[in-house]
Coordinates of C-alpha atoms in Angstrom, one line a residue:
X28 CA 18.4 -100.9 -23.0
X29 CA 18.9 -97.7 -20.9
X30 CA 20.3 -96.0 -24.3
X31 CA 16.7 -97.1 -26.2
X32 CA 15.0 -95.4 -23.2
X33 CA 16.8 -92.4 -23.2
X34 CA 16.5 -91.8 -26.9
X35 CA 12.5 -92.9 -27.1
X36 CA 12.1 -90.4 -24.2
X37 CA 14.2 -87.4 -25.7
X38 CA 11.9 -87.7 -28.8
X39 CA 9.0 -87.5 -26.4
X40 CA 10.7 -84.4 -24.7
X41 CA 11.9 -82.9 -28.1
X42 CA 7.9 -83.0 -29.3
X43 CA 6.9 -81.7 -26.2
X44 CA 9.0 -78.8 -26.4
X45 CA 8.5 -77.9 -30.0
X46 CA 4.4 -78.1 -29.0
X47 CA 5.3 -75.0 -26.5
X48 CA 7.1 -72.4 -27.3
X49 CA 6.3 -69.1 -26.8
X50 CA 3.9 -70.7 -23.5
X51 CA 4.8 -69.9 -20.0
X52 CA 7.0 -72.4 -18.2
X53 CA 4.5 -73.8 -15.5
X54 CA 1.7 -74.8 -19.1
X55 CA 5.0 -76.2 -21.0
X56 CA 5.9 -78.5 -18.1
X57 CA 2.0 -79.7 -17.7
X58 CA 2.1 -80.3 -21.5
X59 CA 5.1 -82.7 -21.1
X60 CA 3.7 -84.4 -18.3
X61 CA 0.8 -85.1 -20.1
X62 CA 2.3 -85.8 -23.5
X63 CA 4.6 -88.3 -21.8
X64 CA 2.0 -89.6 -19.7
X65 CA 0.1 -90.8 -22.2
X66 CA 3.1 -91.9 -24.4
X67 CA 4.1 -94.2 -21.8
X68 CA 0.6 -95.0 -20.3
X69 CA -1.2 -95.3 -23.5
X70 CA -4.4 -94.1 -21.7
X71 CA -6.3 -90.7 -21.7
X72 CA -6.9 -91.2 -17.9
X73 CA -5.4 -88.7 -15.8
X74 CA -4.3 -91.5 -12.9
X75 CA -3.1 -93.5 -15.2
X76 CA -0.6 -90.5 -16.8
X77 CA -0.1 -88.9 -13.4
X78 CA 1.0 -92.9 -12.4
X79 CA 3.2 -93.0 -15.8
X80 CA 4.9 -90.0 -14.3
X81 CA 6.6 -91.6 -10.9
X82 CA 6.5 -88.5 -9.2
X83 CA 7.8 -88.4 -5.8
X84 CA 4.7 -87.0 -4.4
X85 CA 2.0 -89.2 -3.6
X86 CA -0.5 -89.9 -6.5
X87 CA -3.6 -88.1 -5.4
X88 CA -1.6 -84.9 -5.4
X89 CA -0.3 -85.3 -9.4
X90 CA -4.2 -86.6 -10.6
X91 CA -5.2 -83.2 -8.8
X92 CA -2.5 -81.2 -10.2
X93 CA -2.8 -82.7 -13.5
X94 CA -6.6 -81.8 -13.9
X95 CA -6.7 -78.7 -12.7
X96 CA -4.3 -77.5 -15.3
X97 CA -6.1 -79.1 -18.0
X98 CA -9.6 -77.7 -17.3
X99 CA -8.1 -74.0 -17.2
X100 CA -5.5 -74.5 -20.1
X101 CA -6.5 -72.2 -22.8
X102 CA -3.7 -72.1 -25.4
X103 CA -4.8 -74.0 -27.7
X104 CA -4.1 -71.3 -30.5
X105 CA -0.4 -71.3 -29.7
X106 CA -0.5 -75.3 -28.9
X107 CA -2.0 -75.7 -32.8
X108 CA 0.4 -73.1 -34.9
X109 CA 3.2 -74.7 -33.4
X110 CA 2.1 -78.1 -34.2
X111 CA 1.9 -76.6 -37.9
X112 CA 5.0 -75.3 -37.9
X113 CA 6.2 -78.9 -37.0
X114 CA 4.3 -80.1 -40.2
X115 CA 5.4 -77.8 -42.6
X116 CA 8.1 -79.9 -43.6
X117 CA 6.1 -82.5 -44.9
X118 CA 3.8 -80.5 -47.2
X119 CA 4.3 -80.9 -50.5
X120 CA 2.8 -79.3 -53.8
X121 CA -0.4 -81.6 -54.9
X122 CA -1.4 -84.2 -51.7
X123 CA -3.9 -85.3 -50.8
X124 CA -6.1 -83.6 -47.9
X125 CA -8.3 -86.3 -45.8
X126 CA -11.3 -84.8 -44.1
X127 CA -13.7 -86.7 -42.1
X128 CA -16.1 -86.4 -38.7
X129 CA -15.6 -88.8 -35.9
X130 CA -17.3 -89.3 -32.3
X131 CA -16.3 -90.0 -29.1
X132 CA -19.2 -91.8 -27.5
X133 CA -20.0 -91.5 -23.2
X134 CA -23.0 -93.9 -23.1
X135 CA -22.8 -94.2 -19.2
X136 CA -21.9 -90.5 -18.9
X137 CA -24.5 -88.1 -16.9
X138 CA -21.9 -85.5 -15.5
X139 CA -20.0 -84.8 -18.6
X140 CA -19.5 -81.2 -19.8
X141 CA -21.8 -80.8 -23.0
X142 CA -22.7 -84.2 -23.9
X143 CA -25.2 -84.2 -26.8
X144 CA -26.4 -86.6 -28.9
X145 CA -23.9 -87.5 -31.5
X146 CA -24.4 -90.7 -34.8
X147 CA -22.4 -93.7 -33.0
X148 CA -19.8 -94.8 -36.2
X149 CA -18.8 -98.1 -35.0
X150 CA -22.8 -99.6 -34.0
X151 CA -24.9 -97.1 -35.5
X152 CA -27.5 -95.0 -34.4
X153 CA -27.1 -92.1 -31.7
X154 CA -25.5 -91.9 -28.4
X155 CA -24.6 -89.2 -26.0
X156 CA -21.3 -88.2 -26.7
X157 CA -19.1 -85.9 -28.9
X158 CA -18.3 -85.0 -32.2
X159 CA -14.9 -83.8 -33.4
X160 CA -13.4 -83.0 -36.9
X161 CA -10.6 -84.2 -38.5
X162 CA -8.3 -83.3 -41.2
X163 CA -5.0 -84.9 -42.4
X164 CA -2.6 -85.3 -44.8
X165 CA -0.9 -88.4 -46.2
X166 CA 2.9 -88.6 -45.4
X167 CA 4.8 -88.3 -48.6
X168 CA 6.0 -91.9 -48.6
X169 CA 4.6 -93.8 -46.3
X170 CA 0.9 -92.6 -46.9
X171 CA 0.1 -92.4 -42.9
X172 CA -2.2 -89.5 -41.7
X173 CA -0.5 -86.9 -40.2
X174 CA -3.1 -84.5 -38.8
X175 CA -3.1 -80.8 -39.3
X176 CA -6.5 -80.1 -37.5
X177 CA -8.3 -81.7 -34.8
X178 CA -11.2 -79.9 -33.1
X179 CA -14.1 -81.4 -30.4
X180 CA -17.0 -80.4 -29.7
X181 CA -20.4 -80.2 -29.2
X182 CA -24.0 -79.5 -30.1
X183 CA -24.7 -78.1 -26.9
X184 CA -22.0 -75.3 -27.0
X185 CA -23.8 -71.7 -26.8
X186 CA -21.3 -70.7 -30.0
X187 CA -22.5 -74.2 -32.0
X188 CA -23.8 -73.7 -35.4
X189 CA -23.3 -76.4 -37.3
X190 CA -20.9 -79.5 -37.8
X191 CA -20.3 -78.0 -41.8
X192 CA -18.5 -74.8 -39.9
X193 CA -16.3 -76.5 -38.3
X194 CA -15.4 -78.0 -41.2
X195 CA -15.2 -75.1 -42.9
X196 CA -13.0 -73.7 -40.2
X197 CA -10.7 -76.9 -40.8
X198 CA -10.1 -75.8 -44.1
X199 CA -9.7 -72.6 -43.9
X200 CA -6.9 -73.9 -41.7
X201 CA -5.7 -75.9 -44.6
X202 CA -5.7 -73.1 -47.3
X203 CA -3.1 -71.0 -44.8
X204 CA -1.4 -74.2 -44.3
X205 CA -0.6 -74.9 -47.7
X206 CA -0.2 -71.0 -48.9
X207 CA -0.1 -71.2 -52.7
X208 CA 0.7 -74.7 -52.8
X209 CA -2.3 -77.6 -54.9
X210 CA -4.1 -80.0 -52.6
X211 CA -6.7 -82.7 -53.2
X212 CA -9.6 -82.3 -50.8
X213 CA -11.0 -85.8 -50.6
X214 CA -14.8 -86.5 -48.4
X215 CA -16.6 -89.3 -47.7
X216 CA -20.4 -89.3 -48.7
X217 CA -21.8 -87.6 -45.5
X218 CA -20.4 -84.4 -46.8
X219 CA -22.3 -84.5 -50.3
X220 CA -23.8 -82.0 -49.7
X221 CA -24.2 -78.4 -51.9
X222 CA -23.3 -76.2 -48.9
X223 CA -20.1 -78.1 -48.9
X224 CA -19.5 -78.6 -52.9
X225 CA -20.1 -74.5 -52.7
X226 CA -17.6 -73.7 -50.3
X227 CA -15.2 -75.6 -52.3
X228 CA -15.9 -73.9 -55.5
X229 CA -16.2 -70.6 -53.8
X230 CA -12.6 -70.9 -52.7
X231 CA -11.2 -72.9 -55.6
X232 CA -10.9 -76.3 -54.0
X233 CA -9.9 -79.5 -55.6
X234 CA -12.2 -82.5 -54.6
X235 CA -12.8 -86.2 -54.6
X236 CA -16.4 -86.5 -53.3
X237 CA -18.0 -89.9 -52.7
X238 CA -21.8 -89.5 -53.7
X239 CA -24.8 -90.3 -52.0
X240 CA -27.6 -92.7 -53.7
X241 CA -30.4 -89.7 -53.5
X242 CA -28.4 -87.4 -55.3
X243 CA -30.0 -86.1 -58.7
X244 CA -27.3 -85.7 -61.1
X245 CA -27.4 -84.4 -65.2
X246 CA -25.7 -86.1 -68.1
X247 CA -26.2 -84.6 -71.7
X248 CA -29.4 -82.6 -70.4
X249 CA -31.2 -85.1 -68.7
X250 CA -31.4 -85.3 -64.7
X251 CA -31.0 -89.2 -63.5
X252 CA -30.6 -90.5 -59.9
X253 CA -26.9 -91.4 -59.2
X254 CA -27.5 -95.0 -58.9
X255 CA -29.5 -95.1 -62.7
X256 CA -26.7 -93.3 -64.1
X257 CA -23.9 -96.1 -62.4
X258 CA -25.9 -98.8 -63.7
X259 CA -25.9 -97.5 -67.4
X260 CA -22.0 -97.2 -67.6
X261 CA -20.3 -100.5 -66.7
X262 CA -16.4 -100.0 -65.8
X263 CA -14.3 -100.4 -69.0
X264 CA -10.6 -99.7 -67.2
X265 CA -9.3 -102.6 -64.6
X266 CA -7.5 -101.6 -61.9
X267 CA -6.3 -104.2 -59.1
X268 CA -6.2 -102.8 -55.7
X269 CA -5.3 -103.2 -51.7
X270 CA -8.5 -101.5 -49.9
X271 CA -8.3 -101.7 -45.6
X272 CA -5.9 -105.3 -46.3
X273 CA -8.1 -106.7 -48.4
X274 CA -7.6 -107.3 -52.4
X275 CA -10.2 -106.2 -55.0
X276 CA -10.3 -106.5 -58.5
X277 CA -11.9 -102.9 -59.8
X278 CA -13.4 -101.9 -63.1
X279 CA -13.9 -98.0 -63.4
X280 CA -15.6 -95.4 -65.7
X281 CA -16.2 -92.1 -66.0
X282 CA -18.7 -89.6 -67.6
X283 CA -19.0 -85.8 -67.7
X284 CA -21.8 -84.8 -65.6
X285 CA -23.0 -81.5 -64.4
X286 CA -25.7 -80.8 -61.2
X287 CA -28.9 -79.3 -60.9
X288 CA -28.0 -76.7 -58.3
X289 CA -24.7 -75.9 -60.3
X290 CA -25.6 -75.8 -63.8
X291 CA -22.7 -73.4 -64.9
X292 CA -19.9 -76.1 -63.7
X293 CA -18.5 -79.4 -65.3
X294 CA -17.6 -82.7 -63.0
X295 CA -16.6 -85.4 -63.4
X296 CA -18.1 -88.8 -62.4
X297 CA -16.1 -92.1 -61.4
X298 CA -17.7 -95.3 -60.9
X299 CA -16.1 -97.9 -59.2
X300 CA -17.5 -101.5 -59.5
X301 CA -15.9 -104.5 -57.4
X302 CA -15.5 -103.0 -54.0
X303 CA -19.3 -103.6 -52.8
X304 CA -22.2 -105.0 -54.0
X305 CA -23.0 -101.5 -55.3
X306 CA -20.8 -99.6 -57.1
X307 CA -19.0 -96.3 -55.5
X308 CA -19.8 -92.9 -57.1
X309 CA -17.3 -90.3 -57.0
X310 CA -17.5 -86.5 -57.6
X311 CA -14.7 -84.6 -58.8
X312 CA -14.2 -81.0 -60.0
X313 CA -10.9 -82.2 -61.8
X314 CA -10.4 -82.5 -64.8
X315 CA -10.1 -86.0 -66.3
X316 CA -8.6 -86.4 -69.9
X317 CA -6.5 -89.7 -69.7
X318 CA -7.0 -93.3 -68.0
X319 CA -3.7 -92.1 -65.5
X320 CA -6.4 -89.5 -64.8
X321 CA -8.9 -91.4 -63.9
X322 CA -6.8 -94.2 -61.3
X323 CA -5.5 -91.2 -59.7
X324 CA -9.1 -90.0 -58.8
X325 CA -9.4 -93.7 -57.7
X326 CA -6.5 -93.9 -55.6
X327 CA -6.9 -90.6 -54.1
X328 CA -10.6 -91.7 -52.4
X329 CA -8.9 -95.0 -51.3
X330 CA -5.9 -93.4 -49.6
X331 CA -9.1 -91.9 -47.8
X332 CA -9.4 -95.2 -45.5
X333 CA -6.2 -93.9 -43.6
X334 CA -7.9 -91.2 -41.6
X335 CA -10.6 -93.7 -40.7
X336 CA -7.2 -95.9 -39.3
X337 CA -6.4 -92.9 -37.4
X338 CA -9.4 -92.7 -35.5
X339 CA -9.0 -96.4 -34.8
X340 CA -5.4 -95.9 -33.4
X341 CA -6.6 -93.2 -31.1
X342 CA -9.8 -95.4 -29.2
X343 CA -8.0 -98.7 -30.2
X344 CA -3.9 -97.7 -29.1
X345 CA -4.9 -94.9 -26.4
X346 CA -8.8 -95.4 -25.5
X347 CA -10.0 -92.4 -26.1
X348 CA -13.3 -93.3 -25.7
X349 CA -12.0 -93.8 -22.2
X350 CA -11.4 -90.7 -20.7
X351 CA -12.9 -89.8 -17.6
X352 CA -12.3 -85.8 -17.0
X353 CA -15.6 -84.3 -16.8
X354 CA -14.9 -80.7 -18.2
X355 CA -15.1 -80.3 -21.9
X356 CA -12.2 -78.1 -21.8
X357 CA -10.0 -81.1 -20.8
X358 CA -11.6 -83.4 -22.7
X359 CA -10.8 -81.3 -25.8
X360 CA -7.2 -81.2 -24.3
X361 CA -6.3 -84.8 -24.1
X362 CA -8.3 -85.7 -27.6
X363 CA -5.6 -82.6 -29.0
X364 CA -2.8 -84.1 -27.3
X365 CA -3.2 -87.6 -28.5
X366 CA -4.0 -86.7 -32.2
X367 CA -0.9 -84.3 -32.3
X368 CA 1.2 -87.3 -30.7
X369 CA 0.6 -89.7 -33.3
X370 CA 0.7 -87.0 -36.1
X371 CA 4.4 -87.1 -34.0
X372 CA 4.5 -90.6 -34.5
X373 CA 3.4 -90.8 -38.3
X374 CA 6.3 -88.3 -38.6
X375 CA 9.0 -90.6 -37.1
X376 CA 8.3 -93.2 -39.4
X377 CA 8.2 -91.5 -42.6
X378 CA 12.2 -90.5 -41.3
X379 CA 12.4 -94.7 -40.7
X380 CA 15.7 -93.5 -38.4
X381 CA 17.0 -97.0 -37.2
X382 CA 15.9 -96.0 -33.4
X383 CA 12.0 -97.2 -35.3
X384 CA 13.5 -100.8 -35.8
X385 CA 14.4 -101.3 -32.1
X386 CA 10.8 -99.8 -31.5
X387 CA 8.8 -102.2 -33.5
X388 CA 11.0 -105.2 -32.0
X389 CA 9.3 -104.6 -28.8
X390 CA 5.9 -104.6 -30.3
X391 CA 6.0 -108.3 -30.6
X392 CA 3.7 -108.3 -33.4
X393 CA 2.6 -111.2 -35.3
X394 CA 3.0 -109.9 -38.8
X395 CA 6.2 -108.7 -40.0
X396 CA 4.8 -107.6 -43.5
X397 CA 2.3 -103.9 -41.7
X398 CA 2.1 -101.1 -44.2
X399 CA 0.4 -99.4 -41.4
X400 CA 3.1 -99.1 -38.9
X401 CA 1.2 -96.9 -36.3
X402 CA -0.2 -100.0 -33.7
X403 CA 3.2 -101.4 -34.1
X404 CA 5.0 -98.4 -33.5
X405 CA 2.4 -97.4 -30.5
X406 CA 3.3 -100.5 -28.8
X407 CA 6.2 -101.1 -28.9
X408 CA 7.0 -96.8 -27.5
X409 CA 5.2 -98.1 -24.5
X410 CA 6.9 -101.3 -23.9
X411 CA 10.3 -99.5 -24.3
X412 CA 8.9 -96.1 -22.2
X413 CA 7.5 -99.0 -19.6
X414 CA 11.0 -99.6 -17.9
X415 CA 11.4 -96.2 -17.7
X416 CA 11.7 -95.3 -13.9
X417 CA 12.2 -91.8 -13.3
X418 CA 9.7 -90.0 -15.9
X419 CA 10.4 -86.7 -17.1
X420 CA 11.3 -84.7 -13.9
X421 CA 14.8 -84.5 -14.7
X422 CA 13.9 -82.5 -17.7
X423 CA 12.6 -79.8 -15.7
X424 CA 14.7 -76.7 -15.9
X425 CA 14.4 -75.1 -12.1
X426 CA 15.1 -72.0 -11.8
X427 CA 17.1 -71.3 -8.3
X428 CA 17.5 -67.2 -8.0
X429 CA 20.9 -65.9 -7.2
X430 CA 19.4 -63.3 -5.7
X431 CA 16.3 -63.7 -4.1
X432 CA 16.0 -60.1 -2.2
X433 CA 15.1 -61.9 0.8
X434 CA 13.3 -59.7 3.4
X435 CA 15.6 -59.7 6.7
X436 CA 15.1 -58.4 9.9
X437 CA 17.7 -57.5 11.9
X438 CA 18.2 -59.1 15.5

């Protein structure tokens, strides 16, 4: 057991380590108490990571220490490149590039830094909270997100614009990531929007697009709503598919379309019958000239559902929703901190080393058939990092002087 520990924990350390360089000693030894802290505690709550550390100083002293370094930590450009550099090996030519928004909702809160009003995914309507945008890829083999960019904020910033630039900041990201390799930009319907579809086409951006209802859209010449232009092509390809553990039995077509606002450019668009009571409408600036095609558009909006998984994992796995600091500053640290630990995590699986097996044993979990390993492997890291007595203060490099050019006065 003591070997399971010691390896789950240097994996934790290794992370950590990678996640500073090139930062000062005192911010890299805060970043691996907090990245193990929550690791171990599986909370976003600064006593309960200062508790998962088992310092030998009493408690109040490490919650003090912990947020006082998080409230003035301001590498997070340093923090993020060398995250990236971590997933560069898993970015391959022509994947698929998730983006989506997600909130982090304070209903309670009154003394938060920046709260704002934000759209509350999970019961609808608006709360006071946060917004934060997220982009990921799909591991090669596995299919689990791995996030390349995370950012929180909110409407009540003095630098604010809009939520459409920081997404456009998120793929700018991308593009740099990438270099001169093909990607797949795929969106959910709240960005169908022509600010968004011309940023895209301004830099030369393959997309998958899910369309909204009010969209006008032209076919031969004539402008139709989206929904009267679904209804007049019934699917004529089947496709059988697993959509969030569920089975569905899809039919699909596809038409060449142009839009009002871009009447110079061809699309393409995919309807999807089976899924809902309505059909789904996709937008694509691909080209489509064969049935394999046209499932790949498919498939490429239905790998989609991961990112929405991710989010899950972080309020579900590490409460996010919980966290208590106060200052947006530290807020935006912890939400970084988790997202890059289970881009960390996704990481470790798609390598399936055998350490993973003894990981998912102590997750005790019901099912043994999980394509989505993340809860399992979440779980069973914390029961494993739970026996864990002594924390990470033995990894702490001290530096005694040899030569400390002590001041003495003679007697």
């Amino acid at each position: 057991m003591r070997s399971v520990i010691f390896q789950s924990k240097r994996e934790i350390v290794k992370f950590s380590n990678q996640l500073t360089k090139g930062l000062s000693k005192p911010v890299a030894k805060f970043i691996l108490d907090m990245v193990y802290g929550v690791a171990k505690g599986a909370s976003p709550i600064l006593s309960d990571i200062s508790r998962s550390l088992g310092e030998e100083v009493p408690l109040s002293a490490t919650i003090k220490r912990l947020s006082r370094n998080a409230a003035s930590f301001n590498d997070f450009i340093k923090l993020d490149q060398n995250y990236l550099d971590l997933v560069q090996s898993q970015v391959e030519d022509d994947m698929l590039v998730m983006v989506d928004n997600s909130d982090i909702t304070k209903p309670y809160g009154e003394q938060f830094e920046g709260l704002a009003r934000v759209h509350d995914g999970s019961k609808g309507g608006t709360e006071k909270g946060y917004l934060t945008t997220n982009i990921t890829i799909a591991s090669p083999k596995t299919k689990h997100p791995i996030p390349i960019y995370s950012h929180l904020f909110s409407a009540e910033e003095t630098d604010f614009v809009s939520a459409n630039v920081e997404t456009y900041k998120g793929l700018n990201r991308v593009k740099r990531l990438f270099n001169n390799k093909r990607y797949t930009v795929v969106m959910d319907r709240g960005y169908d929007a022509n600010d968004i579809i011309t940023f895209l086409s301004t830099e030369e951006t393959d997309f998958i697009m899910r369309l909204t209802d009010k969209r006008w859209i032209k076919r031969k010449g004539k402008a139709y709503k989206v929904p009267e232009l679904a209804q007049r092509h019934k699917g004529k390809i089947a496709f059988d598919s697993q959509i969030k553990g569920k089975n569905y039995h899809l039919k699909i077509s596809h038409l060449k379309v142009t839009l009002p606002s871009f009447p110079k450019q061809s699309f393409y668009m995919v309807i999807v019958y089976g899924y809902g009571k309505k059909p789904m409408k996709l937008l694509t600036n691909k080209t489509i000239s064969s049935k394999a095609a046209v499932l790949q558009i498919v498939k490429g909006y239905i790998t989609r559902w991961r990112i929405e998984e991710l989010f899950r994992v972080q309020k579900q796995e590490y409460g996010l929703e919980k966290v208590r600091t106060l200052t947006l500053n530290s807020i935006r640290l912890i939400h970084r901190l988790i997202t890059y630990l289970l881009g960390h995590h996704a990481m470790r699986i798609e390598a399936a080393p055998l350490l993973n097996e003894i990981i998912y044993q102590r997750a005790r979990c019901l099912r043994e058939n999980v394509k989505f390993q993340l809860y399992r492997y979440i779980r069973g890291l914390t029961a494993i990092l739970k026996d864990d007595l002594v924390g990470v203060r033995h990894y702490k490099h001290i530096e005694h002087r040899r030569n400390p050019g002590q001041l003495r006065l003679a007697i």
